[in-house]
Tab-separated table of C-alpha atoms in Angstrom:
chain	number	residue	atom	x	y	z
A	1	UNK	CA	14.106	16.185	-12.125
A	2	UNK	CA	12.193	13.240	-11.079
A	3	UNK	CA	13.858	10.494	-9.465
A	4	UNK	CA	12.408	7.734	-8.036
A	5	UNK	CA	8.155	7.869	-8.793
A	6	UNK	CA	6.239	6.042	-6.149
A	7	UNK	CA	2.555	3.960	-7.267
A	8	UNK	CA	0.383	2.996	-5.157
A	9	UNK	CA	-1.637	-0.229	-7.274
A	10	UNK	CA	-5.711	-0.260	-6.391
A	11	UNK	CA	-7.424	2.569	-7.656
A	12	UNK	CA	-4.299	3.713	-9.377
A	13	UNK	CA	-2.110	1.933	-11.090
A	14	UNK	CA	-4.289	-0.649	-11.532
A	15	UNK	CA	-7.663	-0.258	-13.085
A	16	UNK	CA	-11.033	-1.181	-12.370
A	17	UNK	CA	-10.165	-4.531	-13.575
A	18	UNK	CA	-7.083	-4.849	-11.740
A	19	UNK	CA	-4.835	-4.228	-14.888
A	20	UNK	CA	-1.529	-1.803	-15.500
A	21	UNK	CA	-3.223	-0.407	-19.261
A	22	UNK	CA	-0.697	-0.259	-22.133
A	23	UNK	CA	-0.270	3.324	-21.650
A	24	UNK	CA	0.810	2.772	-17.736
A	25	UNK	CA	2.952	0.643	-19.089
A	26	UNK	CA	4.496	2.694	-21.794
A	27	UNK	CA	4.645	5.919	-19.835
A	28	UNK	CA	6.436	3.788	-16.836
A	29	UNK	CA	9.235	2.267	-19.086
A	30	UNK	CA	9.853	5.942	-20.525
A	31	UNK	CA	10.009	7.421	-17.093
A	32	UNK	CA	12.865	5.027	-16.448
A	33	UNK	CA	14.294	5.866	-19.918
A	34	UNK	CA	14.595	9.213	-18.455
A	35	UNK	CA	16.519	8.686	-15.128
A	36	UNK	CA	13.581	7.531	-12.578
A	37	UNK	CA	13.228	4.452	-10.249
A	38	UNK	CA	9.840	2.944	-9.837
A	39	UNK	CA	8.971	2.010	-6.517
A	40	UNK	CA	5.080	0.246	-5.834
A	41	UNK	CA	3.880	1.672	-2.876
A	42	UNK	CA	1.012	-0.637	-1.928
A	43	UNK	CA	-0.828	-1.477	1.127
A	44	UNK	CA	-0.636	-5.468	-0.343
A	45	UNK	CA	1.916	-7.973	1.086
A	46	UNK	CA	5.534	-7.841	-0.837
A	47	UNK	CA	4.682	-11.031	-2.035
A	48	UNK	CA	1.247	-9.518	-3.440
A	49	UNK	CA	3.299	-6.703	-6.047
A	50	UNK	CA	6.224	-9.465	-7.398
A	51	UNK	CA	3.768	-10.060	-10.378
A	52	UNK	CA	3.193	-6.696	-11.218
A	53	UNK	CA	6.605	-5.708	-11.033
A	54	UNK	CA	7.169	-8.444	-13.673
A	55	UNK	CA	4.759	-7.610	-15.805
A	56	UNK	CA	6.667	-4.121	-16.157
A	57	UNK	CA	8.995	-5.527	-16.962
A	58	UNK	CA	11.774	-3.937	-13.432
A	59	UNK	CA	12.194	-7.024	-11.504
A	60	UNK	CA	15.246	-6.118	-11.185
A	61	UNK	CA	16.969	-5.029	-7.881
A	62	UNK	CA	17.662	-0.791	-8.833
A	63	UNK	CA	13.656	-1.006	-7.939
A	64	UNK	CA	12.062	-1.409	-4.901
A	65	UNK	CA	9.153	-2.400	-3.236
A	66	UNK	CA	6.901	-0.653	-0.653
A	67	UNK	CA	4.415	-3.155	1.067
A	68	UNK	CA	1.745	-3.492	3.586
A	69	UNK	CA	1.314	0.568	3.712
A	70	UNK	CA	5.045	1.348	4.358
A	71	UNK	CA	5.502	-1.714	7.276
A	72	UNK	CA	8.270	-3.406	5.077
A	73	UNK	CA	10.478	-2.127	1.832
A	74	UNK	CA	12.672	-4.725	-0.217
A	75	UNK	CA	14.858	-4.649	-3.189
A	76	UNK	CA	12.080	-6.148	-6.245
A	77	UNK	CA	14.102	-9.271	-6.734
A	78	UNK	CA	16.244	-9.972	-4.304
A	79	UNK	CA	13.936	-8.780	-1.385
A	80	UNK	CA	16.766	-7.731	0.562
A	81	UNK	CA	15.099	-5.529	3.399
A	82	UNK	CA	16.009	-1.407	3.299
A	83	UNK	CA	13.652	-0.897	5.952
A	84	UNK	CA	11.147	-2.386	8.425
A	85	UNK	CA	8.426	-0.792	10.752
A	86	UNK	CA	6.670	-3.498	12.211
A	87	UNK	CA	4.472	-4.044	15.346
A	88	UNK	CA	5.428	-6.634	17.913
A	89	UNK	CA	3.730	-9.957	17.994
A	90	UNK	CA	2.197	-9.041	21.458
A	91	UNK	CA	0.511	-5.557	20.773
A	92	UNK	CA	-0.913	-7.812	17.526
A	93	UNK	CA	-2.469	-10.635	20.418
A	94	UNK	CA	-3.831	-7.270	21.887
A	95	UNK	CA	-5.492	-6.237	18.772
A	96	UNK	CA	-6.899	-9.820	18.194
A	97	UNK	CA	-8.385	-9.912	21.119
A	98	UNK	CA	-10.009	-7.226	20.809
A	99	UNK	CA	-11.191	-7.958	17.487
A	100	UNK	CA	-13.095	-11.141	19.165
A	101	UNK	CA	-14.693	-9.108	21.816
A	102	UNK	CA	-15.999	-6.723	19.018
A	103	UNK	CA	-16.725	-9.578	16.910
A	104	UNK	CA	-14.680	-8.359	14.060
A	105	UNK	CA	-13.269	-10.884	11.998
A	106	UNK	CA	-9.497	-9.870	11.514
A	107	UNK	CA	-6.130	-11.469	9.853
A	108	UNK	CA	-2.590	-10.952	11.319
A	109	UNK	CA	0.064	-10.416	8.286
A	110	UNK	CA	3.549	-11.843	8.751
A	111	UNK	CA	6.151	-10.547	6.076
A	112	UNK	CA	5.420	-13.574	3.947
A	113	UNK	CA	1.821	-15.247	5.465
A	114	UNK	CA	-1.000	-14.393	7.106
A	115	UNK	CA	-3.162	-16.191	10.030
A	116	UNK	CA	-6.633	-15.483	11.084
A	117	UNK	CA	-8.274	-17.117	14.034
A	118	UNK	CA	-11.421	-17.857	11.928
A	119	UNK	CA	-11.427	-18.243	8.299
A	120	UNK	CA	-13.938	-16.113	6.908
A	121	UNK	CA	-14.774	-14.636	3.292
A	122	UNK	CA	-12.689	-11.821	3.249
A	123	UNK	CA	-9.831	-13.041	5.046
A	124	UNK	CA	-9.734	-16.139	2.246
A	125	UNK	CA	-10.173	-13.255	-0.806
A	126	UNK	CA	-7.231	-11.098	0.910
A	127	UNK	CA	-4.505	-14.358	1.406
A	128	UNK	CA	-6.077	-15.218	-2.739
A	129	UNK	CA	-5.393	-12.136	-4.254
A	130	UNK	CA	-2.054	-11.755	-2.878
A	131	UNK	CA	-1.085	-15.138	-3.206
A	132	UNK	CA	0.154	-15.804	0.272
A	133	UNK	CA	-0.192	-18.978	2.375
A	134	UNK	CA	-3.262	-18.458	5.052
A	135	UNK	CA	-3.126	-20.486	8.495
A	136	UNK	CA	-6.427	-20.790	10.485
A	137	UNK	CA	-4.373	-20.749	14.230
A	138	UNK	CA	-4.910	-19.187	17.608
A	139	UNK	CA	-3.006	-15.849	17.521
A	140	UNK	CA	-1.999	-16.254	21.442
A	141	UNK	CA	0.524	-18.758	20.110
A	142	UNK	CA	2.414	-15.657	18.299
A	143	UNK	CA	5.828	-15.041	19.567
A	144	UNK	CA	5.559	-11.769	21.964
A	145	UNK	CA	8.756	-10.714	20.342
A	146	UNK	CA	7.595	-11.712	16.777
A	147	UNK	CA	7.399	-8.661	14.417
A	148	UNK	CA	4.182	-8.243	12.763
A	149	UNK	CA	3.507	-6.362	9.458
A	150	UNK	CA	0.057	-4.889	10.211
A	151	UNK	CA	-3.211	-6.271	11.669
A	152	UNK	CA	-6.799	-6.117	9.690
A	153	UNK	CA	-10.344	-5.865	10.718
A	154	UNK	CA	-12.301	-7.400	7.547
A	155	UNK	CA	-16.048	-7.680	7.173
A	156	UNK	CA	-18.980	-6.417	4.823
A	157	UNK	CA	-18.919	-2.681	5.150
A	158	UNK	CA	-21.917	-2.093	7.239
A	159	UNK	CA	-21.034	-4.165	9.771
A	160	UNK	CA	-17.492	-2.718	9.826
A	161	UNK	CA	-18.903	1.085	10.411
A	162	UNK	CA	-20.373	-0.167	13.637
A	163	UNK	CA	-17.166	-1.531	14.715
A	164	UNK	CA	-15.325	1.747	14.934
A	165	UNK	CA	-16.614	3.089	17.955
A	166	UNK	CA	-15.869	0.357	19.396
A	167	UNK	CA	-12.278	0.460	19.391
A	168	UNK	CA	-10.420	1.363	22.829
A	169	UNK	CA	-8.657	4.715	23.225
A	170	UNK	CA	-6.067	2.712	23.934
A	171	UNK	CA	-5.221	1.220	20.924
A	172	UNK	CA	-5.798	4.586	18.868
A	173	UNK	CA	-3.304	6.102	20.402
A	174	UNK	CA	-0.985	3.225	20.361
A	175	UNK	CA	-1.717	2.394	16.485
A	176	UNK	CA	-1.710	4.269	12.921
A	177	UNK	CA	-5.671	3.187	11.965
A	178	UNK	CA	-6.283	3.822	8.225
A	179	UNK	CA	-9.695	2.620	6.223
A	180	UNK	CA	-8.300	1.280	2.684
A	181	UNK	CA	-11.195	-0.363	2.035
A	182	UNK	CA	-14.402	-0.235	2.777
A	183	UNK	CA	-14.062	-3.828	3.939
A	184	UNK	CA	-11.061	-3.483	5.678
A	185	UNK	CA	-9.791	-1.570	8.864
A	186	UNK	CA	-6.008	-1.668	9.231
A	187	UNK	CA	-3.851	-1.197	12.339
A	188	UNK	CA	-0.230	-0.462	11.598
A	189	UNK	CA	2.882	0.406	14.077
A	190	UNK	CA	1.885	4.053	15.293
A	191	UNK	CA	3.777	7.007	13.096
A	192	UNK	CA	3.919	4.303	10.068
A	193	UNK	CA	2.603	5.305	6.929
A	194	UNK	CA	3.303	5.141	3.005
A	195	UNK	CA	5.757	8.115	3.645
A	196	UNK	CA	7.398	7.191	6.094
A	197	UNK	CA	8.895	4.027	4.231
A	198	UNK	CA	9.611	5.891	1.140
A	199	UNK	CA	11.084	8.578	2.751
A	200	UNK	CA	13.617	6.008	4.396
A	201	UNK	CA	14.124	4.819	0.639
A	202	UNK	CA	14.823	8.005	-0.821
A	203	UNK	CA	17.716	8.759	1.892
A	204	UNK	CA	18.873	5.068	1.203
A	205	UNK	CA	19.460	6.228	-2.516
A	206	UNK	CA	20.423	9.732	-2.118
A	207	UNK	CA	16.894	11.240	-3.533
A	208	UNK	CA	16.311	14.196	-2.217
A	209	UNK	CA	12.504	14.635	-1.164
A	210	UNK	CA	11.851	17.369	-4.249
A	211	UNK	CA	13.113	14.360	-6.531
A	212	UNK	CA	10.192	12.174	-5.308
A	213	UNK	CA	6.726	11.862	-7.306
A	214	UNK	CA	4.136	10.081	-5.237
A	215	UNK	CA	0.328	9.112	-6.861
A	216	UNK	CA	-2.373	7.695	-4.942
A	217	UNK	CA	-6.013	7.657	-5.100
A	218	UNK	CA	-6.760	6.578	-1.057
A	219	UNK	CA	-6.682	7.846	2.740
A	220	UNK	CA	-3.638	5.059	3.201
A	221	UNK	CA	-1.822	7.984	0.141
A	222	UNK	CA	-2.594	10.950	1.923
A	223	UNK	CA	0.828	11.339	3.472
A	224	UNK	CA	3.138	10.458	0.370
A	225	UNK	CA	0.789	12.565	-1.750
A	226	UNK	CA	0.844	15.869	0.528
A	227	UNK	CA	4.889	15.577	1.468
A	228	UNK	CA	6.603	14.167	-1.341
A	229	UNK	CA	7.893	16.687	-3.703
A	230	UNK	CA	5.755	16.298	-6.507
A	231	UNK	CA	2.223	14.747	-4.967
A	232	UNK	CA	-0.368	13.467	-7.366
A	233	UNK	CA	-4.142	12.352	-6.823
A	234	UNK	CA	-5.517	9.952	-9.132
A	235	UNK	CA	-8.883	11.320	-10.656
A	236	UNK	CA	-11.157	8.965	-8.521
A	237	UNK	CA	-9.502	9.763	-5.716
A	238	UNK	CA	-11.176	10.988	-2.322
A	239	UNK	CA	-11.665	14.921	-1.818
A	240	UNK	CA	-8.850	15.124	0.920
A	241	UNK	CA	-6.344	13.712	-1.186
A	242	UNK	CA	-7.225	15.894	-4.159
A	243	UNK	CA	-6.955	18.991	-1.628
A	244	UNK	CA	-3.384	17.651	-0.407
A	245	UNK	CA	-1.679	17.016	-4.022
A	246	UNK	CA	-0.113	19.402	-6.069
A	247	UNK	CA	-1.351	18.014	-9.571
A	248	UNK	CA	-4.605	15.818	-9.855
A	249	UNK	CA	-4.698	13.490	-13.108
A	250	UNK	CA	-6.904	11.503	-14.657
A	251	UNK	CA	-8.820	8.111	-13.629
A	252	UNK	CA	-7.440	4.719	-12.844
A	253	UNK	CA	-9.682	4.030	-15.640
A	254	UNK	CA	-8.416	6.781	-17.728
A	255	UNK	CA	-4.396	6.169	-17.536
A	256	UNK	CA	-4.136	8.437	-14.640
A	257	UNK	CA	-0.539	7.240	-14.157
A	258	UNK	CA	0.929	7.996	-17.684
A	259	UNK	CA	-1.023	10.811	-17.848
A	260	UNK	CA	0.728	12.637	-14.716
A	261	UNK	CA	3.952	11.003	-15.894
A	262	UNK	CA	3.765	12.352	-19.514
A	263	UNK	CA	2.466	15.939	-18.411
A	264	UNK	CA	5.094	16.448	-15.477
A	265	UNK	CA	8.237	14.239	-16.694
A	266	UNK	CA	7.508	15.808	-20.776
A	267	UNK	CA	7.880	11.817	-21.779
A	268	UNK	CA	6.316	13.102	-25.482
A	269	UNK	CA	3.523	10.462	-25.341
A	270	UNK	CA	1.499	11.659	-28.504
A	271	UNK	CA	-2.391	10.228	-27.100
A	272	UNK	CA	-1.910	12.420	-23.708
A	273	UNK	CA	-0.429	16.154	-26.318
A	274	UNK	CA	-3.377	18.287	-25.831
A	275	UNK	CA	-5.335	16.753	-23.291
């Protein structure tokens, strides 16, 4: 039995457009007909998934939030914390600074705002699409002991691959690096990953691991998808994940969601019999 279903949203949930599709939807409220918990699993801010847990309808607190790629997990409308894996405020100063000696442009994500040293296109588009506040400020005026969600290198692709090399052994070892974009390089508390948090979640709620059902399209997935009990790769997703997940649906563009949901939950959704 499936019992708590975790989504990550870009690339899977979402569609190209950046909508949930009437059959996501559907097959969603009809896996929570049938006993599961919904929990988006999203490498966004918390305050970046509120809408979209609206919009289906669950914000409510029996579901739960997974933001910033497993850093922070809150009850949906409450927002009481379940669990936190943050990185102090002075390893993020480290990682600015060495973003300026690169000359990366990065962003430094607080649980509910961000700050970049220099405001720059993709920093802007990140704090916009989220809908969190954005302070242009010095990060060396951070707290040492502040806790920080995750750090991001942003810029135009390109530039971004020659930045990689760059990056001190140092701070690889010291940090979880994962590409979720190809505009966006994000350093995250070393051993911290999508799994991680909702592994802490199911325990929380008594879910044992076979009981989870993870889907995910990205590298930033790859953990969820290959441990949870029931792992699912999204149709567009990269060739790693596919090779890690035990059942690979259709497209974000194809309700990939409802169509794993329907096929391994039986929901009985008549468009997906057959197919």
């Amino acid at each position: 039995m499936v019992r708590l279903v975790a989504l990550d949203m870009d690339g899977t949930l979402l569609n190209s457009r950046l909508e949930i599709s009437a059959a996501n939807k559907k097959a969603i409220a009809l896996a929570c007909e049938n006993g599961a918990r919904i929990v988006l699993c999203s490498g966004r801010p918390i305050k970046g998934l509120v809408k979209y847990i609206e919009e289906l309808g669950l914000y409510n607190d029996e579901e739960f939030l997974i933001g910033f790629n497993g850093a922070l997990v809150v009850q949906a409308k409450s927002k009481m914390r379940v669990y936190e894996q943050g990185m102090s405020g002075r390893d993020a100063k480290i990682l600015a600074r060495t973003a300026s000696e690169i000359g990366a442009n990065c962003i430094i994500h607080f649980s509910d705002h961000a700050m970049t040293p220099v405001e720059n296109f993709y920093s802007t588009l990140e704090a916009t699409v989220n809908g969190i506040p954005l302070e242009i400020g010095d990060p060396e005026t951070i707290d040492d002991d502040a806790t920080v969600m995750k750090v991001l290198f942003l810029d135009y692709e390109h530039i971004l691959d020659g930045y990689l090399g760059r990056i001190p052994e140092a701070i690889r070892q010291k940090h979880a690096i994962v590409r979720t974009a190809p505009f966006f390089l994000e350093f995250l508390d070393k051993g911290l990953s999508k799994y991680s948090a909702l592994s802490a979640l199911a325990r929380e709620l008594g879910i044992g691991n076979e009981e989870v059902m993870a889907i995910g399209d990205s590298e930033n997935d790859y953990e969820m998808v290959k441990y949870s009990g029931i792992g699912v790769a999204m149709g567009n997703a990269t060739d790693s994940l596919k090779s890690a997940a035990k059942f690979i649906t259709r497209t974000e563009d194809e309700d990939g969601v409802a169509y794993a949901l329907n096929k391994i939950m039986n929901l009985g959704m008549e468009e997906f019999k057959g197919g």
